[in-house]
Amino acid sequence: ARRNAHTKKGIREQMSTHDGKGGKIPTVSDFVEKFTEKTSEQMKSSFIIAKFARVLYGKKCDQSIAGTWTQVSRVPSSTTTVSDEDEKTTDSLCPLLSGLGAPAFVCGIVDRLTTTLTISCTDDYTLRVVDKTPLTKENVTETGLRGIGKEETRCKTKGGRKEYMLSGDVKMDGTNQFACRLISRGDGWWTISERSLTDESGKYLRERNILRAPGKKDVVVDRYFERSK
């Protein structure tokens, strides 16, 4: 009796997955898999289209990155865009700090600190970023996004000993940028910081820091942040 029941079950399974002509009838799992793939592709396309639309509309402050963010060591691969295969990990700031002449021991201290960012758009064309660590007071950076080198503001470094010229821009993909022209170091010295969401979920932020110096390869350091609840 058990053998007959098992045989009948096998026949039913064959009948439920085959159309009798050698073809396979899609199962519920097949439909779910296809729907998931389609939904993922649509979300990615919508994310790209939305960013491109903001560029067409004008060089504006990116409201999607507004909020409070806490630095994390990595971003799980499941939360990044479809094309990203590896987990995103926060880089050490040492290459950038060393390029600016900071002592080695400073790098070790800075890398152990957790940075908190508070980002806001004070108007449609102005980005404001407040960064803070457990050992430092709030540092405020604010400028218009009219173009790198345009409408520059003269600022002092955190230590107050050197000056730089601050300006802002919006890249073609909608990413907001701060650009610091390091006038105390001479022509061709720049630091550029970019902040954008890692994907359409809006949960994680990438901060890309770039050091540009004459005759040298750009130093690029990425840090990642999670949106605070």
mmCIF file of C-alpha atoms in Angstrom:
data_model
loop_
_atom_site.group_PDB
_atom_site.id
_atom_site.type_symbol
_atom_site.label_atom_id
_atom_site.label_comp_id
_atom_site.label_asym_id
_atom_site.label_seq_id
_atom_site.Cartn_x
_atom_site.Cartn_y
_atom_site.Cartn_z
ATOM 1 C CA ALA A 1 0.000 0.000 0.000
ATOM 2 C CA ARG A 2 2.849 2.372 0.857
ATOM 3 C CA ARG A 3 4.524 1.574 -2.430
ATOM 4 C CA ASN A 4 1.335 2.280 -4.380
ATOM 5 C CA ALA A 5 0.835 5.577 -2.500
ATOM 6 C CA HIS A 6 4.421 6.609 -3.238
ATOM 7 C CA THR A 7 3.943 5.714 -6.920
ATOM 8 C CA LYS A 8 0.727 7.739 -7.143
ATOM 9 C CA LYS A 9 2.453 10.734 -5.483
ATOM 10 C CA GLY A 10 5.247 10.570 -8.033
ATOM 11 C CA ILE A 11 2.757 10.502 -10.891
ATOM 12 C CA ARG A 12 0.925 13.537 -9.486
ATOM 13 C CA GLU A 13 4.216 15.469 -9.204
ATOM 14 C CA GLN A 14 5.072 14.628 -12.817
ATOM 15 C CA MET A 15 1.613 15.686 -13.960
ATOM 16 C CA SER A 16 1.886 18.975 -12.041
ATOM 17 C CA THR A 17 5.209 19.990 -13.607
ATOM 18 C CA HIS A 18 4.968 18.687 -17.165
ATOM 19 C CA ASP A 19 2.480 19.489 -19.930
ATOM 20 C CA GLY A 20 2.578 16.071 -21.570
ATOM 21 C CA LYS A 21 4.544 17.309 -24.576
ATOM 22 C CA GLY A 22 7.954 17.268 -23.017
ATOM 23 C CA GLY A 23 7.657 20.846 -21.751
ATOM 24 C CA LYS A 24 7.729 21.913 -18.129
ATOM 25 C CA ILE A 25 4.827 23.804 -16.603
ATOM 26 C CA PRO A 26 6.108 26.733 -14.462
ATOM 27 C CA THR A 27 5.788 26.129 -10.731
ATOM 28 C CA VAL A 28 5.013 28.708 -8.038
ATOM 29 C CA SER A 29 8.737 28.850 -7.236
ATOM 30 C CA ASP A 30 9.500 29.693 -10.868
ATOM 31 C CA PHE A 31 7.042 32.600 -10.790
ATOM 32 C CA VAL A 32 8.434 33.906 -7.481
ATOM 33 C CA GLU A 33 12.015 33.757 -8.788
ATOM 34 C CA LYS A 34 11.131 35.638 -11.986
ATOM 35 C CA PHE A 35 9.144 38.246 -10.058
ATOM 36 C CA THR A 36 12.026 38.811 -7.635
ATOM 37 C CA GLU A 37 14.501 39.284 -10.499
ATOM 38 C CA LYS A 38 12.155 41.700 -12.269
ATOM 39 C CA THR A 39 11.480 43.694 -9.106
ATOM 40 C CA SER A 40 15.213 44.019 -8.377
ATOM 41 C CA GLU A 41 15.895 45.251 -11.920
ATOM 42 C CA GLN A 42 13.024 47.752 -11.736
ATOM 43 C CA MET A 43 14.234 49.142 -8.386
ATOM 44 C CA LYS A 44 17.741 49.621 -9.752
ATOM 45 C CA SER A 45 16.418 51.329 -12.913
ATOM 46 C CA SER A 46 14.142 53.605 -10.879
ATOM 47 C CA PHE A 47 17.080 54.601 -8.653
ATOM 48 C CA ILE A 48 19.247 55.554 -11.656
ATOM 49 C CA ILE A 49 16.384 57.389 -13.404
ATOM 50 C CA ALA A 50 15.594 59.375 -10.255
ATOM 51 C CA LYS A 51 19.217 60.533 -9.916
ATOM 52 C CA PHE A 52 19.415 61.461 -13.604
ATOM 53 C CA ALA A 53 16.148 63.409 -13.333
ATOM 54 C CA ARG A 54 17.590 65.482 -10.493
ATOM 55 C CA VAL A 55 20.522 66.439 -12.738
ATOM 56 C CA LEU A 56 18.220 67.444 -15.597
ATOM 57 C CA TYR A 57 16.134 69.495 -13.194
ATOM 58 C CA GLY A 58 19.190 71.419 -12.104
ATOM 59 C CA LYS A 59 22.308 71.184 -9.939
ATOM 60 C CA LYS A 60 20.512 70.823 -6.659
ATOM 61 C CA CYS A 61 21.307 69.657 -3.156
ATOM 62 C CA ASP A 62 20.554 65.944 -2.833
ATOM 63 C CA GLN A 63 17.725 65.682 -0.292
ATOM 64 C CA SER A 64 17.998 61.882 -0.290
ATOM 65 C CA ILE A 65 21.221 62.024 1.770
ATOM 66 C CA ALA A 66 19.799 64.412 4.384
ATOM 67 C CA GLY A 67 19.739 63.029 7.921
ATOM 68 C CA THR A 68 22.066 61.724 10.613
ATOM 69 C CA TRP A 69 24.579 58.994 9.771
ATOM 70 C CA THR A 70 26.902 56.855 11.906
ATOM 71 C CA GLN A 71 30.126 55.381 10.529
ATOM 72 C CA VAL A 72 30.196 51.594 10.078
ATOM 73 C CA SER A 73 33.023 49.217 9.225
ATOM 74 C CA ARG A 74 31.187 47.557 6.350
ATOM 75 C CA VAL A 75 27.972 47.414 4.331
ATOM 76 C CA PRO A 76 26.420 43.944 3.787
ATOM 77 C CA SER A 77 26.520 42.924 0.122
ATOM 78 C CA SER A 78 22.778 42.210 0.149
ATOM 79 C CA THR A 79 22.056 45.917 0.635
ATOM 80 C CA THR A 80 24.221 47.229 -2.192
ATOM 81 C CA THR A 81 23.215 47.593 -5.831
ATOM 82 C CA VAL A 82 22.768 44.553 -8.062
ATOM 83 C CA SER A 83 26.074 45.167 -9.864
ATOM 84 C CA ASP A 84 28.070 45.238 -6.621
ATOM 85 C CA GLU A 85 29.477 41.799 -5.864
ATOM 86 C CA ASP A 86 31.637 42.394 -2.800
ATOM 87 C CA GLU A 87 30.893 43.833 0.601
ATOM 88 C CA LYS A 88 31.744 47.501 0.956
ATOM 89 C CA THR A 89 34.253 48.162 3.733
ATOM 90 C CA THR A 90 35.398 51.426 5.260
ATOM 91 C CA ASP A 91 38.986 52.288 4.309
ATOM 92 C CA SER A 92 41.666 53.598 6.603
ATOM 93 C CA LEU A 93 42.189 57.362 6.402
ATOM 94 C CA CYS A 94 45.950 56.882 6.696
ATOM 95 C CA PRO A 95 46.771 57.153 2.960
ATOM 96 C CA LEU A 96 44.951 60.475 2.758
ATOM 97 C CA LEU A 97 46.347 61.863 6.021
ATOM 98 C CA SER A 98 49.859 60.719 5.113
ATOM 99 C CA GLY A 99 49.522 62.479 1.768
ATOM 100 C CA LEU A 100 48.758 65.656 3.679
ATOM 101 C CA GLY A 101 51.844 65.201 5.880
ATOM 102 C CA ALA A 102 50.179 63.972 9.079
ATOM 103 C CA PRO A 103 52.355 61.885 11.481
ATOM 104 C CA ALA A 104 51.774 58.111 11.451
ATOM 105 C CA PHE A 105 50.449 58.011 15.031
ATOM 106 C CA VAL A 106 47.621 60.382 14.061
ATOM 107 C CA CYS A 107 46.313 57.843 11.544
ATOM 108 C CA GLY A 108 45.974 55.177 14.208
ATOM 109 C CA ILE A 109 44.000 57.489 16.472
ATOM 110 C CA VAL A 110 41.687 58.761 13.736
ATOM 111 C CA ASP A 111 40.883 55.276 12.451
ATOM 112 C CA ARG A 112 39.676 54.231 15.907
ATOM 113 C CA LEU A 113 37.162 57.064 16.136
ATOM 114 C CA THR A 114 33.571 56.715 14.970
ATOM 115 C CA THR A 115 32.388 59.699 12.961
ATOM 116 C CA THR A 116 28.811 60.935 12.959
ATOM 117 C CA LEU A 117 27.506 63.037 10.067
ATOM 118 C CA THR A 118 24.476 65.315 10.039
ATOM 119 C CA ILE A 119 23.632 66.329 6.470
ATOM 120 C CA SER A 120 21.063 68.883 5.374
ATOM 121 C CA CYS A 121 20.120 71.111 2.453
ATOM 122 C CA THR A 122 19.781 74.657 3.745
ATOM 123 C CA ASP A 123 18.197 75.562 0.394
ATOM 124 C CA ASP A 124 17.887 73.967 -3.055
ATOM 125 C CA TYR A 125 21.507 74.735 -3.957
ATOM 126 C CA THR A 126 23.374 74.627 -0.615
ATOM 127 C CA LEU A 127 24.733 71.552 1.184
ATOM 128 C CA ARG A 128 25.592 71.537 4.909
ATOM 129 C CA VAL A 129 27.536 68.738 6.597
ATOM 130 C CA VAL A 130 28.307 68.588 10.320
ATOM 131 C CA ASP A 131 30.837 65.937 11.362
ATOM 132 C CA LYS A 132 31.694 64.951 14.914
ATOM 133 C CA THR A 133 33.690 62.287 16.756
ATOM 134 C CA PRO A 134 33.860 61.384 20.484
ATOM 135 C CA LEU A 135 37.085 63.415 20.772
ATOM 136 C CA THR A 136 36.281 66.425 18.594
ATOM 137 C CA LYS A 137 33.667 69.129 18.604
ATOM 138 C CA GLU A 138 31.292 69.668 15.711
ATOM 139 C CA ASN A 139 32.911 70.725 12.453
ATOM 140 C CA VAL A 140 30.545 72.487 10.036
ATOM 141 C CA THR A 141 31.105 72.587 6.264
ATOM 142 C CA GLU A 142 28.577 74.470 4.141
ATOM 143 C CA THR A 143 28.695 75.779 0.593
ATOM 144 C CA GLY A 144 26.670 76.299 -2.556
ATOM 145 C CA LEU A 145 26.750 73.736 -5.354
ATOM 146 C CA ARG A 146 27.472 76.117 -8.234
ATOM 147 C CA GLY A 147 30.563 74.373 -9.553
ATOM 148 C CA ILE A 148 34.080 73.534 -8.398
ATOM 149 C CA GLY A 149 36.134 76.708 -8.209
ATOM 150 C CA LYS A 150 33.043 78.935 -8.498
ATOM 151 C CA GLU A 151 31.757 81.125 -5.672
ATOM 152 C CA GLU A 152 34.598 79.966 -3.432
ATOM 153 C CA THR A 153 34.616 80.669 0.300
ATOM 154 C CA ARG A 154 37.866 81.204 2.199
ATOM 155 C CA CYS A 155 38.028 78.861 5.205
ATOM 156 C CA LYS A 156 40.484 77.774 7.884
ATOM 157 C CA THR A 157 41.483 74.195 8.690
ATOM 158 C CA LYS A 158 40.366 72.625 11.978
ATOM 159 C CA GLY A 159 43.671 73.603 13.549
ATOM 160 C CA GLY A 160 43.273 77.159 12.304
ATOM 161 C CA ARG A 161 46.810 77.364 10.913
ATOM 162 C CA LYS A 162 46.098 76.965 7.202
ATOM 163 C CA GLU A 163 43.528 78.296 4.770
ATOM 164 C CA TYR A 164 41.697 76.729 1.839
ATOM 165 C CA MET A 165 39.059 77.763 -0.684
ATOM 166 C CA LEU A 166 35.771 75.846 -0.454
ATOM 167 C CA SER A 167 33.275 75.298 -3.282
ATOM 168 C CA GLY A 168 30.698 72.680 -4.258
ATOM 169 C CA ASP A 169 29.284 70.927 -7.289
ATOM 170 C CA VAL A 170 26.879 68.223 -8.462
ATOM 171 C CA LYS A 171 28.216 65.393 -10.650
ATOM 172 C CA MET A 172 26.351 64.084 -13.684
ATOM 173 C CA ASP A 173 24.930 61.208 -11.621
ATOM 174 C CA GLY A 174 23.562 63.651 -9.024
ATOM 175 C CA THR A 175 26.274 63.102 -6.398
ATOM 176 C CA ASN A 176 27.008 66.220 -4.318
ATOM 177 C CA GLN A 177 30.638 67.296 -3.920
ATOM 178 C CA PHE A 178 32.694 69.510 -1.631
ATOM 179 C CA ALA A 179 35.991 70.707 -3.140
ATOM 180 C CA CYS A 180 38.769 72.300 -1.102
ATOM 181 C CA ARG A 181 41.525 74.090 -3.005
ATOM 182 C CA LEU A 182 44.528 73.913 -0.676
ATOM 183 C CA ILE A 183 46.019 77.321 -1.362
ATOM 184 C CA SER A 184 48.512 76.994 1.497
ATOM 185 C CA ARG A 185 50.172 74.098 -0.321
ATOM 186 C CA GLY A 186 50.350 75.703 -3.762
ATOM 187 C CA ASP A 187 48.699 75.175 -7.132
ATOM 188 C CA GLY A 188 47.125 71.852 -7.975
ATOM 189 C CA TRP A 189 46.408 70.663 -4.425
ATOM 190 C CA TRP A 190 42.780 69.636 -3.783
ATOM 191 C CA THR A 191 40.705 67.505 -1.463
ATOM 192 C CA ILE A 192 37.291 66.451 -2.758
ATOM 193 C CA SER A 193 34.565 64.730 -0.764
ATOM 194 C CA GLU A 194 31.511 63.074 -2.297
ATOM 195 C CA ARG A 195 28.478 61.621 -0.501
ATOM 196 C CA SER A 196 25.804 59.435 -2.046
ATOM 197 C CA LEU A 197 23.501 56.547 -1.145
ATOM 198 C CA THR A 198 24.817 53.051 -1.829
ATOM 199 C CA ASP A 199 21.440 51.985 -3.250
ATOM 200 C CA GLU A 200 17.739 52.812 -3.441
ATOM 201 C CA SER A 201 16.978 51.554 0.093
ATOM 202 C CA GLY A 202 18.493 54.741 1.531
ATOM 203 C CA LYS A 203 19.953 52.874 4.503
ATOM 204 C CA TYR A 204 23.660 53.323 3.775
ATOM 205 C CA LEU A 205 25.791 56.254 2.630
ATOM 206 C CA ARG A 206 29.176 56.247 0.931
ATOM 207 C CA GLU A 207 31.587 59.090 1.603
ATOM 208 C CA ARG A 208 34.429 59.192 -0.926
ATOM 209 C CA ASN A 209 37.457 61.337 -0.049
ATOM 210 C CA ILE A 210 39.958 62.212 -2.769
ATOM 211 C CA LEU A 211 43.376 63.854 -2.395
ATOM 212 C CA ARG A 212 44.699 65.379 -5.595
ATOM 213 C CA ALA A 213 48.300 66.621 -5.770
ATOM 214 C CA PRO A 214 50.498 67.764 -8.693
ATOM 215 C CA GLY A 215 52.347 64.932 -10.401
ATOM 216 C CA LYS A 216 50.865 62.256 -8.155
ATOM 217 C CA LYS A 217 48.158 59.641 -8.471
ATOM 218 C CA ASP A 218 44.890 60.497 -6.733
ATOM 219 C CA VAL A 219 44.467 59.024 -3.258
ATOM 220 C CA VAL A 220 40.920 57.673 -2.839
ATOM 221 C CA VAL A 221 39.449 56.642 0.522
ATOM 222 C CA ASP A 222 35.882 55.389 1.017
ATOM 223 C CA ARG A 223 33.978 55.436 4.282
ATOM 224 C CA TYR A 224 30.495 54.047 4.864
ATOM 225 C CA PHE A 225 27.717 55.217 7.154
ATOM 226 C CA GLU A 226 24.380 53.828 8.310
ATOM 227 C CA ARG A 227 21.339 56.054 8.637
ATOM 228 C CA SER A 228 20.422 56.635 12.280
ATOM 229 C CA LYS A 229 16.902 55.684 13.285
#
